[in-house]
Short mmCIF file of C-alpha atoms and ligand atoms in Angstrom, two decimals:
data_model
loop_
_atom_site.label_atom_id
_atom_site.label_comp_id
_atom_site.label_asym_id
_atom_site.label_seq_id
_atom_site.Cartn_x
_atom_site.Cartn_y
_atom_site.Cartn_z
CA UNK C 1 0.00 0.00 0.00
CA UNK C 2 1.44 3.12 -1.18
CA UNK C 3 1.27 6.34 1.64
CA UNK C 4 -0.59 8.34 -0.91
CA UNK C 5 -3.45 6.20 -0.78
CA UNK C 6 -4.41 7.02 3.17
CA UNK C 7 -4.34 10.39 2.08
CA UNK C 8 -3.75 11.24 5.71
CA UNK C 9 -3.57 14.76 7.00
CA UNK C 10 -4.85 17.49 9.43
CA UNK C 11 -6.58 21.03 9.80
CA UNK C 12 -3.53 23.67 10.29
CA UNK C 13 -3.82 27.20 11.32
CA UNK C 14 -3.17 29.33 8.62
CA UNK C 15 -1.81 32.20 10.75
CA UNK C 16 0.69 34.16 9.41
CA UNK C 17 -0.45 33.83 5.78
CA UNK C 18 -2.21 31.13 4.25
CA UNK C 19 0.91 29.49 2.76
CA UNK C 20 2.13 28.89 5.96
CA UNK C 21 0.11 26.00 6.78
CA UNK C 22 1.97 23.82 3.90
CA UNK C 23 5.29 24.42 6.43
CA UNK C 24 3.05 23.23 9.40
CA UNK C 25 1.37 20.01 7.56
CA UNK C 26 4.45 18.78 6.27
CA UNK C 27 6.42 18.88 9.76
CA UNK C 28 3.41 16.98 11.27
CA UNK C 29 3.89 14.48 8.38
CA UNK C 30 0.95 15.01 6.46
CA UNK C 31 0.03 14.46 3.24
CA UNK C 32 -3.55 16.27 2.83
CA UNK C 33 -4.42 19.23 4.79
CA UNK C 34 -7.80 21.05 5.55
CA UNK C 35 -7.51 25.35 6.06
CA UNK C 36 -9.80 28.01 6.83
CA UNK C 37 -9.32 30.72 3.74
CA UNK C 38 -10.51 33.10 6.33
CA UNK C 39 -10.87 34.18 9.86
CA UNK C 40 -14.02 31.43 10.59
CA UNK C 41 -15.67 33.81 13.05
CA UNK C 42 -16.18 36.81 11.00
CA UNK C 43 -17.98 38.09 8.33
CA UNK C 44 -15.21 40.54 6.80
CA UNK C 45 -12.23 38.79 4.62
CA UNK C 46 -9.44 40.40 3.27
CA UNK C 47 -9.95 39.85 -0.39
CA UNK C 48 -6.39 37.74 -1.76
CA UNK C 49 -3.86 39.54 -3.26
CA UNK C 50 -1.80 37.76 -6.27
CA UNK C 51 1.15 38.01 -3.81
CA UNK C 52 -0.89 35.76 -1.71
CA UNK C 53 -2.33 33.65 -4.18
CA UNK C 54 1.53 32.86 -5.63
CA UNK C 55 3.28 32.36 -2.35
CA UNK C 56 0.22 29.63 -1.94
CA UNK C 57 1.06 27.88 -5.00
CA UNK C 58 4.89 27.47 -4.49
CA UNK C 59 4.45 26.26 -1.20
CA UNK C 60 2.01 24.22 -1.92
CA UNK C 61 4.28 22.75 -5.02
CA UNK C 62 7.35 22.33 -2.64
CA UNK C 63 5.73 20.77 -0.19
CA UNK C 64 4.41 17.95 -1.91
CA UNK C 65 0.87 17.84 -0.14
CA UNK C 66 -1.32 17.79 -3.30
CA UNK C 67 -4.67 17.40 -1.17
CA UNK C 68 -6.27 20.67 0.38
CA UNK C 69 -9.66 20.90 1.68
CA UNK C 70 -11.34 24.07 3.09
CA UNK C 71 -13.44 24.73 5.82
CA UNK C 72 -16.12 27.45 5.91
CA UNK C 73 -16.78 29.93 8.02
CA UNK C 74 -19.05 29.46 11.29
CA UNK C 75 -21.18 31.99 11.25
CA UNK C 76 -22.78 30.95 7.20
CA UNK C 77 -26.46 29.86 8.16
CA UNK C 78 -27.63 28.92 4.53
CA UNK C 79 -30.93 27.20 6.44
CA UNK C 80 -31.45 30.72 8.28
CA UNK C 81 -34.60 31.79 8.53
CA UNK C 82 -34.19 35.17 8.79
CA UNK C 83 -33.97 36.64 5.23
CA UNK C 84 -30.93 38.69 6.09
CA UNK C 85 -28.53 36.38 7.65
CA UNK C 86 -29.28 33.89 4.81
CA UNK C 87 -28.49 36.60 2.15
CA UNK C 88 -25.71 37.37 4.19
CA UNK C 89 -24.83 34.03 4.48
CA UNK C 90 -25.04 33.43 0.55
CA UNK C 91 -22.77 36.01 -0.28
CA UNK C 92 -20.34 34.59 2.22
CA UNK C 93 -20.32 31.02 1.12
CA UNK C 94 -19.96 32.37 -2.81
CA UNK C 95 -16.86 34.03 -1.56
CA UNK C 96 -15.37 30.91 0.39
CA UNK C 97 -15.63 29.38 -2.93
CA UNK C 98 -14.26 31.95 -5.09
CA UNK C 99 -11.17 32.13 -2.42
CA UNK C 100 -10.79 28.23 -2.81
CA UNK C 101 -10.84 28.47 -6.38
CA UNK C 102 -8.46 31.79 -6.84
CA UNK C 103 -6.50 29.11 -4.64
CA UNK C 104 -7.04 25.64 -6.77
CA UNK C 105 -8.45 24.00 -3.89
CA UNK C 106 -11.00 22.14 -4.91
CA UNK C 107 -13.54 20.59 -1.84
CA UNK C 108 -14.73 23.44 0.30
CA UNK C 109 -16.45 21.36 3.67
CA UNK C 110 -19.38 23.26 4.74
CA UNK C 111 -21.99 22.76 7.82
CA UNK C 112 -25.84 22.52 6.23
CA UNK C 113 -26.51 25.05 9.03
CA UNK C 114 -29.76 25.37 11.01
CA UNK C 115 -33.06 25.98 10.57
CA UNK C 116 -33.49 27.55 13.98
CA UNK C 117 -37.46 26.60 15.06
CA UNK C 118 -38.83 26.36 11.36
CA UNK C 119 -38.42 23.10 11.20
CA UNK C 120 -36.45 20.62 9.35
CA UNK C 121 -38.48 20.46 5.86
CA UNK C 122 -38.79 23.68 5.96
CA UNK C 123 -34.67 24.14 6.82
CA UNK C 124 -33.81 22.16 3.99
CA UNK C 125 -36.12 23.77 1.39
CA UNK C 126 -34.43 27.10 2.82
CA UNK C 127 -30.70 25.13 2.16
CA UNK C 128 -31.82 23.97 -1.35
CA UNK C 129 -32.93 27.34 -2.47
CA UNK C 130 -29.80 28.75 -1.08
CA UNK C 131 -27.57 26.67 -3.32
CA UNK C 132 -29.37 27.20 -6.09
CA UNK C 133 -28.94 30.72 -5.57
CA UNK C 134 -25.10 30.09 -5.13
CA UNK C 135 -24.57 27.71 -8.06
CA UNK C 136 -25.67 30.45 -9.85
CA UNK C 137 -23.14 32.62 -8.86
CA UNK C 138 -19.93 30.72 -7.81
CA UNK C 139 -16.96 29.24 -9.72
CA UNK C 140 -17.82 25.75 -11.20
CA UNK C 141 -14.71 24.14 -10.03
CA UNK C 142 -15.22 23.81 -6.38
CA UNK C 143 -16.71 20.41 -4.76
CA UNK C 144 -18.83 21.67 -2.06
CA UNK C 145 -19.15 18.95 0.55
CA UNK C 146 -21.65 19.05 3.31
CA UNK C 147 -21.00 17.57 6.60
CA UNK C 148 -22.79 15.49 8.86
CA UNK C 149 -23.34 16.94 12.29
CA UNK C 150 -23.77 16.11 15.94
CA UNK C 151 -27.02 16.73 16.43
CA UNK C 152 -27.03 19.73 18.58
CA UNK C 153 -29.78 22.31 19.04
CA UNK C 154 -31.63 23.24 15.84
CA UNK C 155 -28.84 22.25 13.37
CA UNK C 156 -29.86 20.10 9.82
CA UNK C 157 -27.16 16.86 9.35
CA UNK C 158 -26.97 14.65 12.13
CA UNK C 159 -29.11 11.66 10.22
CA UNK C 160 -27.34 10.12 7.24
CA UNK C 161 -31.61 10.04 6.00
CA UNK C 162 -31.41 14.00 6.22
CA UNK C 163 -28.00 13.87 4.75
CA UNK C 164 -29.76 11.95 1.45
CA UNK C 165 -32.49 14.47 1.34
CA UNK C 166 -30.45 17.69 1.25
CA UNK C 167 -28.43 15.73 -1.26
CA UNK C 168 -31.45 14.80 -3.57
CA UNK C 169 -31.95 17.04 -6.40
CA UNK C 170 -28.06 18.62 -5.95
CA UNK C 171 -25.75 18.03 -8.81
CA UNK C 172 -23.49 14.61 -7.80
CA UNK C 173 -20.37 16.25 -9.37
CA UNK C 174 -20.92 19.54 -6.72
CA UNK C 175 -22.16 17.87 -3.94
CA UNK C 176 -20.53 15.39 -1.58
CA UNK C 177 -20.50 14.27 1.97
CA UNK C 178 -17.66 14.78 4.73
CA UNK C 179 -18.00 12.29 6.99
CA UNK C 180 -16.97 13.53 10.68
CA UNK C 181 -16.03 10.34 13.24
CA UNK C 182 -16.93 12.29 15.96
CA UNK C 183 -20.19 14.22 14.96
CA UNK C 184 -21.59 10.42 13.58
CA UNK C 185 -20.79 8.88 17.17
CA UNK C 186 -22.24 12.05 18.97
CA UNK C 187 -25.40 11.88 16.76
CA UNK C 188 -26.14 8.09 18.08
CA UNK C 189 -24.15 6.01 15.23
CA UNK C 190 -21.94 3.42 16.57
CA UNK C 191 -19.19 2.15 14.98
CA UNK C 192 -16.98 0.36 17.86
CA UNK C 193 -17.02 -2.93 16.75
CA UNK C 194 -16.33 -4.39 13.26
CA UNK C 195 -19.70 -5.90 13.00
CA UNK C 196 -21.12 -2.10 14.16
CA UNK C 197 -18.96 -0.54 11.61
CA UNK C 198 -20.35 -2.86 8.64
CA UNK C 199 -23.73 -1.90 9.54
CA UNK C 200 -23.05 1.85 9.41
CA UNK C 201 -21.68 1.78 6.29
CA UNK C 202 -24.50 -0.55 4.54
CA UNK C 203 -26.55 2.29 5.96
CA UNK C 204 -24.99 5.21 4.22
CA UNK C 205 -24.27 3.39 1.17
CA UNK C 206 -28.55 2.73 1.24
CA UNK C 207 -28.92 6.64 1.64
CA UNK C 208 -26.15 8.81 0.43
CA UNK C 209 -24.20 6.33 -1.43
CA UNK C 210 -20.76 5.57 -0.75
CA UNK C 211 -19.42 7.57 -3.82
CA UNK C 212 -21.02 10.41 -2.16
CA UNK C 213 -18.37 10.56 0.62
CA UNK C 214 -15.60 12.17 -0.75
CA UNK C 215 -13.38 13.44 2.84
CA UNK C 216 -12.95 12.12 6.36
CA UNK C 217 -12.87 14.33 9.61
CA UNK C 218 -11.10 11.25 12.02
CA UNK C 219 -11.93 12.68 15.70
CA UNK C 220 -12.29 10.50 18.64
CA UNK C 221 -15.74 12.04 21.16
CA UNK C 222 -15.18 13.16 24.39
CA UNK C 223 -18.34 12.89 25.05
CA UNK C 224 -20.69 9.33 24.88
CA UNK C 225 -22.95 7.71 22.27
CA UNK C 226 -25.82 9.70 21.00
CA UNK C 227 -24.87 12.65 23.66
CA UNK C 228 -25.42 15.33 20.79
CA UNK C 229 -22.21 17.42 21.97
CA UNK C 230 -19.08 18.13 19.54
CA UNK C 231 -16.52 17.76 21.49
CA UNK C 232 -13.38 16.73 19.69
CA UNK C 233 -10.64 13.81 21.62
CA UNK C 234 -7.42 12.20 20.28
CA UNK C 235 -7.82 9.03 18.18
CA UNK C 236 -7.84 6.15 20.54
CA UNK C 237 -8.31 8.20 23.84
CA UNK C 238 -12.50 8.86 23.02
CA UNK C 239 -15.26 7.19 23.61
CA UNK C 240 -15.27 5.71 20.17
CA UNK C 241 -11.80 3.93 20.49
CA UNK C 242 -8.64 2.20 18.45
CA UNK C 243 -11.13 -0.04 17.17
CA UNK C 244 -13.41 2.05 15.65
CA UNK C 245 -11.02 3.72 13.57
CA UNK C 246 -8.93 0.34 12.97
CA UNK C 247 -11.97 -0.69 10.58
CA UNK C 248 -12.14 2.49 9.00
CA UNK C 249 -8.78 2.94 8.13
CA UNK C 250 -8.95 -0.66 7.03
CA UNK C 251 -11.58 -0.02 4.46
CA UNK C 252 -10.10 0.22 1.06
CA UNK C 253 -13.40 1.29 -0.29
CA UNK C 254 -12.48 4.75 1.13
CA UNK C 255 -8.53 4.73 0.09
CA UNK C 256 -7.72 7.53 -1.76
CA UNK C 257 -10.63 9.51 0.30
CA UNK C 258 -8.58 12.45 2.31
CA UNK C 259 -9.00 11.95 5.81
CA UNK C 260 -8.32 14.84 8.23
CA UNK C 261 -7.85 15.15 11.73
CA UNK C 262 -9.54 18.06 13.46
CA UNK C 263 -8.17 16.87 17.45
CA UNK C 264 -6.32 18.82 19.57
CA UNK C 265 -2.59 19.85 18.46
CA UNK C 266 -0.66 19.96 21.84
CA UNK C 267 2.41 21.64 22.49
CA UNK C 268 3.76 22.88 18.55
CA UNK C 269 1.69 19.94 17.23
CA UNK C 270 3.57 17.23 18.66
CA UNK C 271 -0.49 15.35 18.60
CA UNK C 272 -1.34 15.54 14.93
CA UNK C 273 2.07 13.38 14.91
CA UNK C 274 0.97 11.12 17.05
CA UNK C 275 -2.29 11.14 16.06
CA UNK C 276 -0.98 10.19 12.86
CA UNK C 277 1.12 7.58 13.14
CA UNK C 278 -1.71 5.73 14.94
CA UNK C 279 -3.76 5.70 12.21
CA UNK C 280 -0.87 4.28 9.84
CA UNK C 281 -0.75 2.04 12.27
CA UNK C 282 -4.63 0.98 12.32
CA UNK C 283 -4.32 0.72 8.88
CA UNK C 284 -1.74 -1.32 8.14
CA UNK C 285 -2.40 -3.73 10.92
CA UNK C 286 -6.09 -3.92 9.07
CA UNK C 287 -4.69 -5.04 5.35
MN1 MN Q 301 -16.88 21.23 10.53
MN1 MN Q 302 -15.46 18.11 11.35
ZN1 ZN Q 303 -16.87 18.86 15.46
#
């Protein structure tokens, strides 16, 4: 099995510039990477300069990691009820995908928001017509994947049923799924044994269809089964355990599938190693 098939990597802070990440992944030993184009929690972005834009390329060329993801910002509500937020919101997400594509990255990971008291069919009708809106707008050559969530409060995702629904009717070659470890076990899906893990799968391959699935967020729960909180732990350490993670990184199905840790980084991310080698380890121990 060649290393480039785990696709392996991490989120990494971007401060400084945004080509400063590529430094950061590499010395953690990855070889995909997740950003934030912008600060998450606000509205306002600096638009890129070119100086910018190039200093992202040649790092990114020197550094060998040819997988980037991006993360969008918090505060986008594209379920929002209130019509100004969601505008607000609309224009924001165009521009996260605009800044991937100025920067050739091509998956931009997204939450599907909430739909704050209205409901959940009428949250998703409120998503839907928001991405028309956007497809209308944005660059064509970003992958926009949603992710599934934890299940807290008001907040569309946490059912792999919902998941299927918000992805009916969107374009297969826009829209994917980024499956979280953490947000799945928080929303009540086990995965601990082998047996458990088989069954989850079967599941989302009956609703959003395996090729649907297109990144990994590998975070072990602090917090138990079904609890509803996002609360990120080291692989192994959780409540979901080596084993969980043993059959997923054992799954060639998903090789080639970036898979990104979003744990905690420890003193100047000595954990992401860690983290890292673990799952090398869980994998190669499963083929
Ligand atoms: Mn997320
Ligand atoms: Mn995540
Ligand atoms: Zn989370």
């Amino acid at each position: 099995m060649s290393e480039g098939a785990l696709l392996l990597g991490a989120h990494m802070s971007v401060a400084g510039g945004l080509h400063l990440a590529f430094h950061r992944a590499v010395l953690a030993g990855c070889q995909a990477m997740q950003i934030f184009t912008r600060n998450a929690n606000r509205w306002e972005a600096k638009p890129l300069g070119d100086e910018e834009i190039a200093a992202f390329a040649s790092s990114r060329s020197a550094s060998g990691i040819t997988c980037v993801l991006a993360h969008d910002s918090y505060l986008i509500n594209l379920a929002s009820p209130d019509p100004e937020k969601w505008q607000r919101s609309i224009d924001a997400f165009v521009l996260e995908l605009e800044r991937c594509s100025a920067l050739s990255i091509p998956q931009l990971v997204m939450h599907p928001g909430a739909h704050m008291g209205q409901g959940e069919v009428a949250g998703i009708a409120r998503l839907h017509e928001a991405f028309r809106l956007v497809l209308d707008r944005a660059p064509q050559d970003v992958e926009i994947l949603i992710e599934n969530t934890a299940g807290q409060g008001s907040y569309l995702g946490a059912s792999f049923e919902q998941l299927a629904a918000i992805l009916e009717d969107l374009p297969p070659d826009r829209f994917g799924i980024c499956f979280d470890s953490c947000h799945a076990f928080a929303a009540g899906y086990d995965f601990r044994s082998e047996e458990q893990y088989a069954e989850l799968i079967s599941h989302i391959e009956a609703s959003v269809g395996l090729e649907r699935i297109r990144a990994f967020h590998l975070n072990d729960s602090l917090k138990d089964l079904g609890s509803g909180l996002d609360r990120h732990e080291h692989i192994g350490r959780g409540r979901i355990g080596g084993e969980g993670f043993a059959s997923l990184m054992g799954d060639r199905r998903f090789d080639g599938v970036p898979k990104i840790l979003e744990t905690p980084k420890g003193q100047d991310g000595e954990m992401d190693r860690v983290n890292l080698e673990l799952l090398r380890q869980l994998a190669a121990r499963a083929r």
